């Protein structure tokens, strides 16, 4: 009780290798319909992690803003308010710094049902430190929470064959997005994606 009242600090594992950059991406798959969005099309989100200059440093939190506030009630139900607060305050090692020199193979990461990709930060950051770019999807309806414009949350989808198909199509959409990301102006990771080496993995 004394430790809890003083505030618990979670120390996260520091990977060895490249520094770690991260940016939140949002895009619309205009080829697919989605009644749960304002546009009527499939609106997707995810974090792109990339090898950054230097070594891994004390970075930011895994979730902030609307994402953290939307996820907090779930965490509190699962592990209690104090533990949830400690987890949301835990600092990881991603920054918005420039990418390191070179091109890196790209992995698309698909989270488990009712999870978020940031729940796998230790795995994702370890891969990036070893020289991979990772685009970690937050699949709307299948992730625990996905904030949408206008303060709404993506409606939940039941687990079943249709949801597996949705996730597969989300992965395909992310792969199709990669060429545009590699030439995106103003993005630190642009010009560093090896589009000849793309893989997918998940939980």
mmCIF file of C-alpha atoms in Angstrom:
data_model
loop_
_atom_site.group_PDB
_atom_site.id
_atom_site.type_symbol
_atom_site.label_atom_id
_atom_site.label_comp_id
_atom_site.label_asym_id
_atom_site.label_seq_id
_atom_site.Cartn_x
_atom_site.Cartn_y
_atom_site.Cartn_z
ATOM 1 C CA UNK A 1 0.000 0.000 0.000
ATOM 2 C CA UNK A 2 2.856 2.374 0.785
ATOM 3 C CA UNK A 3 4.486 1.755 -2.583
ATOM 4 C CA UNK A 4 1.186 2.176 -4.402
ATOM 5 C CA UNK A 5 0.406 5.468 -2.701
ATOM 6 C CA UNK A 6 3.877 6.736 -3.571
ATOM 7 C CA UNK A 7 3.306 5.902 -7.251
ATOM 8 C CA UNK A 8 4.664 2.815 -8.980
ATOM 9 C CA UNK A 9 7.176 3.364 -11.788
ATOM 10 C CA UNK A 10 7.418 0.626 -14.418
ATOM 11 C CA UNK A 11 10.883 0.167 -15.912
ATOM 12 C CA UNK A 12 10.690 -1.106 -19.485
ATOM 13 C CA UNK A 13 13.382 -3.229 -21.190
ATOM 14 C CA UNK A 14 15.941 -1.255 -23.181
ATOM 15 C CA UNK A 15 16.748 -3.040 -26.452
ATOM 16 C CA UNK A 16 20.273 -3.037 -27.880
ATOM 17 C CA UNK A 17 20.974 -1.686 -31.337
ATOM 18 C CA UNK A 18 19.444 1.134 -33.339
ATOM 19 C CA UNK A 19 17.483 3.945 -31.807
ATOM 20 C CA UNK A 20 13.716 3.707 -32.202
ATOM 21 C CA UNK A 21 11.459 6.175 -33.985
ATOM 22 C CA UNK A 22 7.681 6.024 -34.031
ATOM 23 C CA UNK A 23 4.832 7.909 -35.639
ATOM 24 C CA UNK A 24 1.056 7.416 -35.562
ATOM 25 C CA UNK A 25 -0.456 6.876 -39.024
ATOM 26 C CA UNK A 26 -4.098 7.123 -40.091
ATOM 27 C CA UNK A 27 -5.427 6.391 -43.550
ATOM 28 C CA UNK A 28 -8.624 5.486 -45.373
ATOM 29 C CA UNK A 29 -9.049 2.384 -47.494
ATOM 30 C CA UNK A 30 -11.476 3.811 -50.058
ATOM 31 C CA UNK A 31 -11.968 0.383 -51.656
ATOM 32 C CA UNK A 32 -13.886 -0.890 -48.611
ATOM 33 C CA UNK A 33 -17.129 0.186 -46.958
ATOM 34 C CA UNK A 34 -17.525 0.661 -43.210
ATOM 35 C CA UNK A 35 -20.826 1.838 -41.744
ATOM 36 C CA UNK A 36 -19.105 2.755 -38.470
ATOM 37 C CA UNK A 37 -17.162 5.701 -39.913
ATOM 38 C CA UNK A 38 -18.169 9.190 -40.973
ATOM 39 C CA UNK A 39 -16.746 8.647 -44.456
ATOM 40 C CA UNK A 40 -18.495 5.302 -44.904
ATOM 41 C CA UNK A 41 -15.112 3.807 -45.814
ATOM 42 C CA UNK A 42 -12.650 1.707 -43.831
ATOM 43 C CA UNK A 43 -10.568 4.110 -41.702
ATOM 44 C CA UNK A 44 -7.358 2.546 -40.404
ATOM 45 C CA UNK A 45 -4.719 3.469 -37.866
ATOM 46 C CA UNK A 46 -1.391 2.168 -36.695
ATOM 47 C CA UNK A 47 2.059 3.109 -35.473
ATOM 48 C CA UNK A 48 5.057 2.908 -37.754
ATOM 49 C CA UNK A 49 8.266 2.115 -35.836
ATOM 50 C CA UNK A 50 11.580 2.655 -37.621
ATOM 51 C CA UNK A 51 15.319 2.425 -36.828
ATOM 52 C CA UNK A 52 16.452 5.875 -35.714
ATOM 53 C CA UNK A 53 19.829 7.512 -35.301
ATOM 54 C CA UNK A 54 21.762 6.781 -32.126
ATOM 55 C CA UNK A 55 20.981 4.216 -29.446
ATOM 56 C CA UNK A 56 17.608 3.633 -27.759
ATOM 57 C CA UNK A 57 16.791 6.401 -25.297
ATOM 58 C CA UNK A 58 14.160 7.179 -22.675
ATOM 59 C CA UNK A 59 11.241 8.011 -24.952
ATOM 60 C CA UNK A 60 7.569 8.674 -24.507
ATOM 61 C CA UNK A 61 4.574 6.729 -23.277
ATOM 62 C CA UNK A 62 2.980 4.030 -25.414
ATOM 63 C CA UNK A 63 -0.388 5.792 -25.542
ATOM 64 C CA UNK A 64 -1.367 9.394 -24.988
ATOM 65 C CA UNK A 65 -4.251 11.747 -25.669
ATOM 66 C CA UNK A 66 -7.494 10.203 -26.887
ATOM 67 C CA UNK A 67 -5.918 6.738 -27.122
ATOM 68 C CA UNK A 68 -4.884 6.692 -23.462
ATOM 69 C CA UNK A 69 -8.213 8.016 -22.217
ATOM 70 C CA UNK A 70 -10.159 5.508 -24.319
ATOM 71 C CA UNK A 71 -8.009 2.599 -23.107
ATOM 72 C CA UNK A 72 -7.895 3.584 -19.420
ATOM 73 C CA UNK A 73 -11.337 2.150 -18.446
ATOM 74 C CA UNK A 74 -10.425 -1.255 -19.892
ATOM 75 C CA UNK A 75 -7.112 -1.334 -18.050
ATOM 76 C CA UNK A 76 -8.759 -0.305 -14.795
ATOM 77 C CA UNK A 77 -11.299 -3.124 -15.091
ATOM 78 C CA UNK A 78 -8.553 -5.645 -15.792
ATOM 79 C CA UNK A 79 -5.843 -4.664 -13.336
ATOM 80 C CA UNK A 80 -7.134 -1.863 -11.110
ATOM 81 C CA UNK A 81 -6.808 1.920 -11.209
ATOM 82 C CA UNK A 82 -3.310 2.233 -9.718
ATOM 83 C CA UNK A 83 -1.773 -0.439 -11.927
ATOM 84 C CA UNK A 84 -3.515 1.024 -14.979
ATOM 85 C CA UNK A 85 -2.125 4.458 -14.170
ATOM 86 C CA UNK A 86 1.369 3.024 -13.777
ATOM 87 C CA UNK A 87 1.143 1.209 -17.116
ATOM 88 C CA UNK A 88 -0.074 4.300 -18.955
ATOM 89 C CA UNK A 89 2.739 6.367 -17.439
ATOM 90 C CA UNK A 90 5.448 3.815 -18.288
ATOM 91 C CA UNK A 91 7.976 5.308 -20.658
ATOM 92 C CA UNK A 92 9.271 3.328 -23.606
ATOM 93 C CA UNK A 93 12.076 4.150 -26.050
ATOM 94 C CA UNK A 94 10.504 5.562 -29.199
ATOM 95 C CA UNK A 95 11.062 9.155 -30.262
ATOM 96 C CA UNK A 96 10.275 11.166 -33.389
ATOM 97 C CA UNK A 97 13.958 11.473 -34.327
ATOM 98 C CA UNK A 98 15.424 11.027 -37.816
ATOM 99 C CA UNK A 99 15.812 7.559 -39.285
ATOM 100 C CA UNK A 100 19.261 6.050 -39.397
ATOM 101 C CA UNK A 101 20.962 5.542 -42.746
ATOM 102 C CA UNK A 102 19.877 2.635 -44.924
ATOM 103 C CA UNK A 103 16.796 0.754 -46.038
ATOM 104 C CA UNK A 104 15.151 -1.768 -43.746
ATOM 105 C CA UNK A 105 12.814 -4.736 -44.258
ATOM 106 C CA UNK A 106 9.218 -4.010 -43.279
ATOM 107 C CA UNK A 107 7.029 -6.119 -41.003
ATOM 108 C CA UNK A 108 3.276 -5.637 -40.650
ATOM 109 C CA UNK A 109 2.138 -6.521 -37.121
ATOM 110 C CA UNK A 110 -1.433 -7.631 -36.365
ATOM 111 C CA UNK A 111 -2.521 -7.560 -32.715
ATOM 112 C CA UNK A 112 -4.685 -10.112 -30.918
ATOM 113 C CA UNK A 113 -8.446 -9.773 -30.509
ATOM 114 C CA UNK A 114 -9.324 -6.974 -28.050
ATOM 115 C CA UNK A 115 -5.687 -5.919 -27.780
ATOM 116 C CA UNK A 116 -3.708 -2.911 -28.961
ATOM 117 C CA UNK A 117 -0.383 -3.053 -30.803
ATOM 118 C CA UNK A 118 1.209 -1.013 -28.003
ATOM 119 C CA UNK A 119 0.619 -3.968 -25.666
ATOM 120 C CA UNK A 120 3.478 -5.639 -27.569
ATOM 121 C CA UNK A 121 5.944 -2.732 -27.321
ATOM 122 C CA UNK A 122 8.788 -4.861 -25.947
ATOM 123 C CA UNK A 123 8.638 -7.139 -29.005
ATOM 124 C CA UNK A 124 8.157 -4.310 -31.509
ATOM 125 C CA UNK A 125 10.958 -2.145 -30.153
ATOM 126 C CA UNK A 126 13.323 -5.112 -30.000
ATOM 127 C CA UNK A 127 12.738 -5.822 -33.695
ATOM 128 C CA UNK A 128 13.242 -2.188 -34.678
ATOM 129 C CA UNK A 129 16.497 -2.005 -32.712
ATOM 130 C CA UNK A 130 17.657 -4.988 -34.793
ATOM 131 C CA UNK A 131 16.979 -3.227 -38.081
ATOM 132 C CA UNK A 132 13.335 -3.695 -39.018
ATOM 133 C CA UNK A 133 10.585 -1.211 -39.776
ATOM 134 C CA UNK A 134 7.338 -2.337 -38.135
ATOM 135 C CA UNK A 135 3.889 -1.049 -39.078
ATOM 136 C CA UNK A 136 1.726 -2.100 -36.129
ATOM 137 C CA UNK A 137 -1.978 -1.994 -36.969
ATOM 138 C CA UNK A 138 -4.752 -0.959 -34.603
ATOM 139 C CA UNK A 139 -7.575 -2.653 -36.470
ATOM 140 C CA UNK A 140 -10.880 -0.805 -35.817
ATOM 141 C CA UNK A 141 -13.511 -3.035 -34.243
ATOM 142 C CA UNK A 142 -10.962 -5.740 -33.420
ATOM 143 C CA UNK A 143 -8.580 -3.682 -31.304
ATOM 144 C CA UNK A 144 -9.736 -2.888 -27.774
ATOM 145 C CA UNK A 145 -10.228 0.768 -28.695
ATOM 146 C CA UNK A 146 -9.659 2.891 -31.782
ATOM 147 C CA UNK A 147 -10.580 6.587 -31.451
ATOM 148 C CA UNK A 148 -12.221 8.064 -34.531
ATOM 149 C CA UNK A 149 -12.614 11.730 -35.529
ATOM 150 C CA UNK A 150 -15.348 13.548 -33.657
ATOM 151 C CA UNK A 151 -14.602 11.870 -30.332
ATOM 152 C CA UNK A 152 -16.174 8.544 -31.364
ATOM 153 C CA UNK A 153 -14.816 5.046 -30.875
ATOM 154 C CA UNK A 154 -14.855 2.366 -33.565
ATOM 155 C CA UNK A 155 -17.764 -0.022 -32.891
ATOM 156 C CA UNK A 156 -16.745 -3.496 -31.792
ATOM 157 C CA UNK A 157 -16.860 -6.465 -34.142
ATOM 158 C CA UNK A 158 -17.567 -10.002 -32.903
ATOM 159 C CA UNK A 159 -14.831 -12.616 -33.126
ATOM 160 C CA UNK A 160 -15.492 -14.940 -36.046
ATOM 161 C CA UNK A 161 -14.639 -15.695 -39.658
ATOM 162 C CA UNK A 162 -15.772 -12.255 -40.825
ATOM 163 C CA UNK A 163 -13.459 -10.560 -38.313
ATOM 164 C CA UNK A 164 -10.497 -12.663 -39.408
ATOM 165 C CA UNK A 165 -11.280 -11.625 -42.972
ATOM 166 C CA UNK A 166 -11.412 -7.978 -41.865
ATOM 167 C CA UNK A 167 -8.003 -8.228 -40.218
ATOM 168 C CA UNK A 168 -6.527 -9.920 -43.291
ATOM 169 C CA UNK A 169 -7.850 -7.118 -45.481
ATOM 170 C CA UNK A 170 -6.428 -4.552 -43.051
ATOM 171 C CA UNK A 171 -3.016 -6.205 -43.363
ATOM 172 C CA UNK A 172 -3.311 -6.121 -47.160
ATOM 173 C CA UNK A 173 -4.276 -2.440 -46.989
ATOM 174 C CA UNK A 174 -1.194 -1.695 -44.887
ATOM 175 C CA UNK A 175 1.056 -3.483 -47.387
ATOM 176 C CA UNK A 176 -0.540 -1.553 -50.261
ATOM 177 C CA UNK A 177 0.104 1.694 -48.362
ATOM 178 C CA UNK A 178 3.862 1.128 -48.034
ATOM 179 C CA UNK A 179 5.000 2.596 -51.400
ATOM 180 C CA UNK A 180 3.228 5.886 -50.615
ATOM 181 C CA UNK A 181 4.747 5.944 -47.138
ATOM 182 C CA UNK A 182 8.241 5.505 -48.541
ATOM 183 C CA UNK A 183 7.894 8.766 -50.494
ATOM 184 C CA UNK A 184 5.806 10.691 -47.930
ATOM 185 C CA UNK A 185 7.132 14.212 -47.592
ATOM 186 C CA UNK A 186 8.151 15.326 -44.127
ATOM 187 C CA UNK A 187 8.236 11.815 -42.648
ATOM 188 C CA UNK A 188 11.473 10.704 -40.992
ATOM 189 C CA UNK A 189 11.077 7.132 -42.263
ATOM 190 C CA UNK A 190 10.569 8.109 -45.939
ATOM 191 C CA UNK A 191 13.225 6.597 -48.189
ATOM 192 C CA UNK A 192 14.122 3.936 -45.636
ATOM 193 C CA UNK A 193 11.584 1.193 -46.399
ATOM 194 C CA UNK A 194 12.916 -1.842 -48.259
ATOM 195 C CA UNK A 195 9.830 -2.726 -50.287
ATOM 196 C CA UNK A 196 11.501 -5.861 -51.671
ATOM 197 C CA UNK A 197 11.403 -7.427 -48.198
ATOM 198 C CA UNK A 198 7.951 -7.321 -46.567
ATOM 199 C CA UNK A 199 6.586 -9.747 -44.003
ATOM 200 C CA UNK A 200 3.654 -10.051 -41.626
ATOM 201 C CA UNK A 201 3.327 -11.493 -38.142
ATOM 202 C CA UNK A 202 1.013 -11.171 -35.190
ATOM 203 C CA UNK A 203 -0.805 -12.645 -32.229
#
